[in-house]
Tab-separated table of C-alpha atoms and ligand atoms in Angstrom:
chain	number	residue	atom	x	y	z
A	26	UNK	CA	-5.364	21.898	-9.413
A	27	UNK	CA	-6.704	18.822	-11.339
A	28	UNK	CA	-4.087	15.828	-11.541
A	29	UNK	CA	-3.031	16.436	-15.519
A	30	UNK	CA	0.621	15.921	-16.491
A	31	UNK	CA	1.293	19.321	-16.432
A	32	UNK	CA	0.100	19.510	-12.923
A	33	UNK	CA	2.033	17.332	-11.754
A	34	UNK	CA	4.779	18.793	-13.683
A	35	UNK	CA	4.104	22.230	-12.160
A	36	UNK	CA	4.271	20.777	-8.634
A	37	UNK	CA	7.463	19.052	-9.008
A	38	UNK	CA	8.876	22.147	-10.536
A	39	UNK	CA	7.943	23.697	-7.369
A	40	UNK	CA	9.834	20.982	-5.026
A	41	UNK	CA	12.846	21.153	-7.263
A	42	UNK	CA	13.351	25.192	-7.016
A	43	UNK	CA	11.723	25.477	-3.345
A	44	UNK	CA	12.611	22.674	-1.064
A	45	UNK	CA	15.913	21.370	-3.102
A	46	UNK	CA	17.616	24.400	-4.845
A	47	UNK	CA	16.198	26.690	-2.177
A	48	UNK	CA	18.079	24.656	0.595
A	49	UNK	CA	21.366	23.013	-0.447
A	50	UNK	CA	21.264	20.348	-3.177
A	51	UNK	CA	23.596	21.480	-5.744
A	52	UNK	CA	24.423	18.474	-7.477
A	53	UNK	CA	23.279	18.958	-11.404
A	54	UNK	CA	22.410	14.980	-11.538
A	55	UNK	CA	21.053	14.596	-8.384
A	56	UNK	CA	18.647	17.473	-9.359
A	57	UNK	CA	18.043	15.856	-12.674
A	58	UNK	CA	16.931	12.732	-11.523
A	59	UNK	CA	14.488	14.176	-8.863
A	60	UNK	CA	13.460	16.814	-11.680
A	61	UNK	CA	12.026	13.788	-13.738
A	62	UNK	CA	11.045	11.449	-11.709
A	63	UNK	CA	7.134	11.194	-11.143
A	64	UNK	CA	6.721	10.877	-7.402
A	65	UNK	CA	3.199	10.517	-7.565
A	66	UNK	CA	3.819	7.318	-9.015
A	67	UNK	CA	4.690	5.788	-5.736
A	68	UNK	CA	2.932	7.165	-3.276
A	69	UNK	CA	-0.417	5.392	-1.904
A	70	UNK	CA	-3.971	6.570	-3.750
A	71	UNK	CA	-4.687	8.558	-0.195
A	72	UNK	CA	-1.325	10.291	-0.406
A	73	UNK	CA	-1.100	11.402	-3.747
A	74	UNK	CA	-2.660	14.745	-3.468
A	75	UNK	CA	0.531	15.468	-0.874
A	76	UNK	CA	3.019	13.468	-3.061
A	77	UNK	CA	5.204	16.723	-4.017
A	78	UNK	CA	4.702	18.484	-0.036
A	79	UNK	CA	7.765	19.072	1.834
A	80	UNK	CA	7.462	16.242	4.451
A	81	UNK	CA	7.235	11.997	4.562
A	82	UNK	CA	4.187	10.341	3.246
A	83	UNK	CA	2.552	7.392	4.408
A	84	UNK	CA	3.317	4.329	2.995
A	85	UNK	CA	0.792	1.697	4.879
A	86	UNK	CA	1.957	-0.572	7.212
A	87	UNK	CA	3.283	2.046	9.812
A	88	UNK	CA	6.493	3.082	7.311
A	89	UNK	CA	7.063	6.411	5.319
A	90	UNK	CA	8.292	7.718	2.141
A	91	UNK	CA	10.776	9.942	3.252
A	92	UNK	CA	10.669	13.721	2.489
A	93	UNK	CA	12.381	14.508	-0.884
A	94	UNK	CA	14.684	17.014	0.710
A	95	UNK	CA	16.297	13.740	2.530
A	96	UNK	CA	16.213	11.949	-0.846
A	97	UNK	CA	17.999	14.803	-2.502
A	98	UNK	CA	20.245	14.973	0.777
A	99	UNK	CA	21.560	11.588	1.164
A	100	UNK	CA	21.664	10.715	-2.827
A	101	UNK	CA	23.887	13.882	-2.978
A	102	UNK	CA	25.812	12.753	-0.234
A	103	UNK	CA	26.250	9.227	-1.301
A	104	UNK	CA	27.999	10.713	-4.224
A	105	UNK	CA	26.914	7.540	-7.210
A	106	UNK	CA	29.177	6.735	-10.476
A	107	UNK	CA	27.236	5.391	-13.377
A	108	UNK	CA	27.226	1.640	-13.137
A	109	UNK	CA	28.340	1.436	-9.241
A	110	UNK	CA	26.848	-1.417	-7.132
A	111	UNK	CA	24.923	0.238	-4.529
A	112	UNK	CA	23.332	-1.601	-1.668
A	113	UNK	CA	19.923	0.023	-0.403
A	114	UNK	CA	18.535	-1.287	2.868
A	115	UNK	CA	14.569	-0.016	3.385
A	116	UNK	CA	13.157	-0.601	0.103
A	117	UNK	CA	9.782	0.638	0.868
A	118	UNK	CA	8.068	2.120	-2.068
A	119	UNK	CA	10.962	2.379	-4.419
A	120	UNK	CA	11.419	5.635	-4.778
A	121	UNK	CA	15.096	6.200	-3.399
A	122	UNK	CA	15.596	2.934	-5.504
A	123	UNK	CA	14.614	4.811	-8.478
A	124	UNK	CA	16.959	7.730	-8.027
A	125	UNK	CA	19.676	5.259	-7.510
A	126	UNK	CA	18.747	3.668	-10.821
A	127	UNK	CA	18.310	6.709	-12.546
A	128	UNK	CA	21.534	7.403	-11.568
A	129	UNK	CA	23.225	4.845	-13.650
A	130	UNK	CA	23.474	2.471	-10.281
A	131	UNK	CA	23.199	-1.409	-10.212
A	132	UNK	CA	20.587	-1.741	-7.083
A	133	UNK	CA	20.663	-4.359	-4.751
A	134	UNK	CA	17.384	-3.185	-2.273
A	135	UNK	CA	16.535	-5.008	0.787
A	136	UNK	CA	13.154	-4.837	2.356
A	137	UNK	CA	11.570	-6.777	5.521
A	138	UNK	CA	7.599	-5.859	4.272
A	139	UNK	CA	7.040	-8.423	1.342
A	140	UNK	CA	4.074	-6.373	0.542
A	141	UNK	CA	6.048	-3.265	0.280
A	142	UNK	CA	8.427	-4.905	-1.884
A	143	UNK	CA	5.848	-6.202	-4.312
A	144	UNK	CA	4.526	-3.166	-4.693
A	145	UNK	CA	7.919	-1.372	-5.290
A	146	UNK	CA	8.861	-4.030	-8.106
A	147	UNK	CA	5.526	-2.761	-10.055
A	148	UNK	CA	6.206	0.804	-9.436
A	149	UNK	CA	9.693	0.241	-11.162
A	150	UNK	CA	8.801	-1.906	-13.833
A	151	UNK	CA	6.402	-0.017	-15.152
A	152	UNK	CA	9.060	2.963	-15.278
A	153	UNK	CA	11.361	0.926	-17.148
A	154	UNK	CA	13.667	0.548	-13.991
A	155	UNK	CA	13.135	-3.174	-13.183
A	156	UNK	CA	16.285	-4.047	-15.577
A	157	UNK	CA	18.994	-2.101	-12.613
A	158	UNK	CA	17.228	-3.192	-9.562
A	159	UNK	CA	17.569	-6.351	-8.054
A	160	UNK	CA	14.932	-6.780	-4.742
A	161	UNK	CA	14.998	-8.900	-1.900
A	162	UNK	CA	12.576	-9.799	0.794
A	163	UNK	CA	14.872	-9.970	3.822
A	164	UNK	CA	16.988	-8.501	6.915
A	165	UNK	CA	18.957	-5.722	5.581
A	166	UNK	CA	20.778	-5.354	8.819
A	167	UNK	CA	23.045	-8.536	8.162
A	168	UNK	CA	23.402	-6.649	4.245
A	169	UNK	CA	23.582	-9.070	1.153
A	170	UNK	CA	26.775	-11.302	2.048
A	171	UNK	CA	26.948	-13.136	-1.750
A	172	UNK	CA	26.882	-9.786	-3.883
A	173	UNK	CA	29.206	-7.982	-1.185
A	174	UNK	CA	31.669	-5.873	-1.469
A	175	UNK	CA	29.731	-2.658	-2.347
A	176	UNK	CA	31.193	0.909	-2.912
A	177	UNK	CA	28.114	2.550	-1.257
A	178	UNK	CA	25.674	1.725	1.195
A	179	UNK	CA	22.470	3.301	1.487
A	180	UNK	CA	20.039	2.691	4.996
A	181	UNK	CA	16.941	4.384	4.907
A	182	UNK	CA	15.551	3.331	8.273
A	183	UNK	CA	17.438	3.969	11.532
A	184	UNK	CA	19.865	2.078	14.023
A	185	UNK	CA	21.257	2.325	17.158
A	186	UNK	CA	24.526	1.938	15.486
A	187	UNK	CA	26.329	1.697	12.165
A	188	UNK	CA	24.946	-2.257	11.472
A	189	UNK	CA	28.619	-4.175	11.356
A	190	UNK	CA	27.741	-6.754	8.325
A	191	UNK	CA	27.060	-3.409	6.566
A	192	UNK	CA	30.679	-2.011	7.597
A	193	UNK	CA	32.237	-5.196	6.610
A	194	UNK	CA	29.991	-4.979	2.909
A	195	UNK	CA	31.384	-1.680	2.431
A	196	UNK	CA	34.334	-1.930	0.023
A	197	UNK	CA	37.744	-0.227	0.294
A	198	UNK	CA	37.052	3.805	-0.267
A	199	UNK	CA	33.156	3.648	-0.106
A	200	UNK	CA	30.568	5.818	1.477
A	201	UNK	CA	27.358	4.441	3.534
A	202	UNK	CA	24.951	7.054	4.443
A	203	UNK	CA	22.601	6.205	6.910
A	204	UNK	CA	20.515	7.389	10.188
A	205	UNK	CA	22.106	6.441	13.402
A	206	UNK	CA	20.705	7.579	17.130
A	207	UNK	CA	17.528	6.531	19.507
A	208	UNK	CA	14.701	5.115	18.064
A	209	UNK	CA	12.261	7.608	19.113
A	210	UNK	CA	12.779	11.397	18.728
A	211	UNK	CA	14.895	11.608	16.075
A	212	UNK	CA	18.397	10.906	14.657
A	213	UNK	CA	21.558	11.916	12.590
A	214	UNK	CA	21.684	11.214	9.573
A	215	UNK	CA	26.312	10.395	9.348
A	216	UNK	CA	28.545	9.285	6.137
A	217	UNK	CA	30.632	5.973	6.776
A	218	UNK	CA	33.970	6.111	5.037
A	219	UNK	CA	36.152	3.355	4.803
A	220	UNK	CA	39.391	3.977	3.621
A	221	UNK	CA	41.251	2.648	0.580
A	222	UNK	CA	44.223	1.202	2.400
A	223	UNK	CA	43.464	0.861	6.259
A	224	UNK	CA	46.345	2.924	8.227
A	225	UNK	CA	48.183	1.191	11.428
A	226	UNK	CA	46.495	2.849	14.521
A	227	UNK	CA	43.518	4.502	12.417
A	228	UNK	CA	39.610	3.335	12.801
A	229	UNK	CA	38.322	0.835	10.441
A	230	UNK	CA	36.009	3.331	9.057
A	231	UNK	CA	35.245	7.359	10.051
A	232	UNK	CA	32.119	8.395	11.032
A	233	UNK	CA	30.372	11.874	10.052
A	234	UNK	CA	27.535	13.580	11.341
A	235	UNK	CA	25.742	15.685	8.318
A	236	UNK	CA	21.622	16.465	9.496
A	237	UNK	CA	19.021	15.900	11.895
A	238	UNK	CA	16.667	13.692	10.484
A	239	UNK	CA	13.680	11.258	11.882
A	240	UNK	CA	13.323	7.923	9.956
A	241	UNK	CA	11.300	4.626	11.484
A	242	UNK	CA	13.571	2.547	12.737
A	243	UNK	CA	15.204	-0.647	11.756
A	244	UNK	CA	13.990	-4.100	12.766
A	245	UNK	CA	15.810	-7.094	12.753
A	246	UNK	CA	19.154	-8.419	14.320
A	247	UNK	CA	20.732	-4.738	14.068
A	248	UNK	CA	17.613	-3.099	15.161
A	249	UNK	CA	16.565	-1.568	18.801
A	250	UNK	CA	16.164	-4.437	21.402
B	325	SAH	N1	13.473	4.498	1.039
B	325	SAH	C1	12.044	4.311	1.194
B	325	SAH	C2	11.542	4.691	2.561
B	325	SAH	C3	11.767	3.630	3.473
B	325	SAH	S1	11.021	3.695	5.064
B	325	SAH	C4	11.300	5.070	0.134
B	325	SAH	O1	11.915	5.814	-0.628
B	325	SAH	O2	10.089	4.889	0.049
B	325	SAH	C5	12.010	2.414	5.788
B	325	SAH	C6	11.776	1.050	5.205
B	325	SAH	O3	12.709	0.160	5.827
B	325	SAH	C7	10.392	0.493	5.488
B	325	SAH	O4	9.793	0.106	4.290
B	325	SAH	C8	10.678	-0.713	6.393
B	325	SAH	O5	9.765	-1.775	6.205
B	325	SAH	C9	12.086	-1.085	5.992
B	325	SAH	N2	12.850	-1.851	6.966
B	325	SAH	C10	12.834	-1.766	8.320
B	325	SAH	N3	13.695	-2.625	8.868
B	325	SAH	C11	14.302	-3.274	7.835
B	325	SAH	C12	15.305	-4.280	7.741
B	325	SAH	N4	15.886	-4.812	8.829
B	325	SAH	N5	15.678	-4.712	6.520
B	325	SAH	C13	15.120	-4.186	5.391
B	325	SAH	N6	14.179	-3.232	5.413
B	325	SAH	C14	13.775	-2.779	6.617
């Protein structure tokens, strides 16, 4: 199949009915989004062909472009209002950015590759997105202290543990989704909720475990030692 709109179009007709409808992603918007959104545009010339195949993509650099069941997964479970903040940590080539955007979200995306991010800020300027994404070339594990608090969190690479500057950036009633478990192997991908008024005797925040999932993992101060 040559690489025409309409193939393209075809192919992520295909994702949207197979690998998202098929399985559980119900949300209309979440759908939507993922329905319009060219993929191809941000995946790597040598990926391309693959850019609509049920699995991660390489992104250079030894990261991925996770598999658009995940994105469908954890956007659905993140549960976005038009105009929310959202703080993403894992930039990488944009793409989750763009469904957050698309979404009606006000981005704040952290990424440790400056080259990744570079490339990301093209990708989503020249889709119009620039305008509700703000990027930053820096340690997502300690989160984005001047523009906290955020009403949902959004990690796309994995930790040993919930990072706590992200816990303390997550505003009163919000929802973090994010990868937690051993670096190698594999992890689970668990919602963080923090409650709107914290009870006496009660956890700061509950933790729950949603999928199996296998993300690179997280460098910096909350990474693996
Ligand atoms: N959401 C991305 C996929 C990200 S892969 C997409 O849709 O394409 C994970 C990304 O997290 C990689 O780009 C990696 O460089 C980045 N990363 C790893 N550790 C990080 C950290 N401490 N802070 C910010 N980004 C980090």
């Amino acid at each position: 199949m040559r690489d025409t709109p309409e193939a393209w179009e075809s192919r992520r007709r295909r994702m949207l009915t197979q690998d998202l409808q098929g399985r559980d992603i119900e949300d209309p918007r979440v759908l939507k989004v993922l329905g319009e959104l060219p993929r191809e545009e941000f995946v790597p010339r040598l990926e391309r062909p693959a850019a609509y195949a049920d699995r991660a993509l390489r992104l250079g650099r030894g990261q991925t472009i996770s598999q658009p069941y995940v994105v469908a997964f954890m956007t659905q479970a993140l549960q976005v209002e038009e105009g929310m903040r959202v703080l993403e940590i894992g930039t990488g080539s944009g793409y989750q950015t763009a469904v957050l955007a698309l979404l009606g979200a006000e981005v704040f995306s952290m990424e440790v590759e400056e080259d990744l991010s570079l490339v990301a800020e093209q990708t989503l300027d020249r889709l119009g997105l620039g305008e509700r994404v703000t990027l930053r070339v820096d340690d997502g594990g300690l989160g984005w202290p001047e523009e906290a608090p955020f009403p949902r969190i959004i990690v796309t690479a994995a930790s040993p543990r919930p990072p706590p500057a992200l816990l303390d950036q997550l505003a009163p009633g919000g929802r973090m989704v994010l990868p937690v478990g051993e670096r190698e192997g594999g992890q689970t991908l668990c919602l963080v909720e923090k409650p709107l008024v914290p009870r006496p005797g009660e956890a700061a925040v509950s933790l729950t475990p949603l999928l199996k999932v296998m993300f690179v993992p997280l460098r910096g101060k909350a990474g693996y030692v």
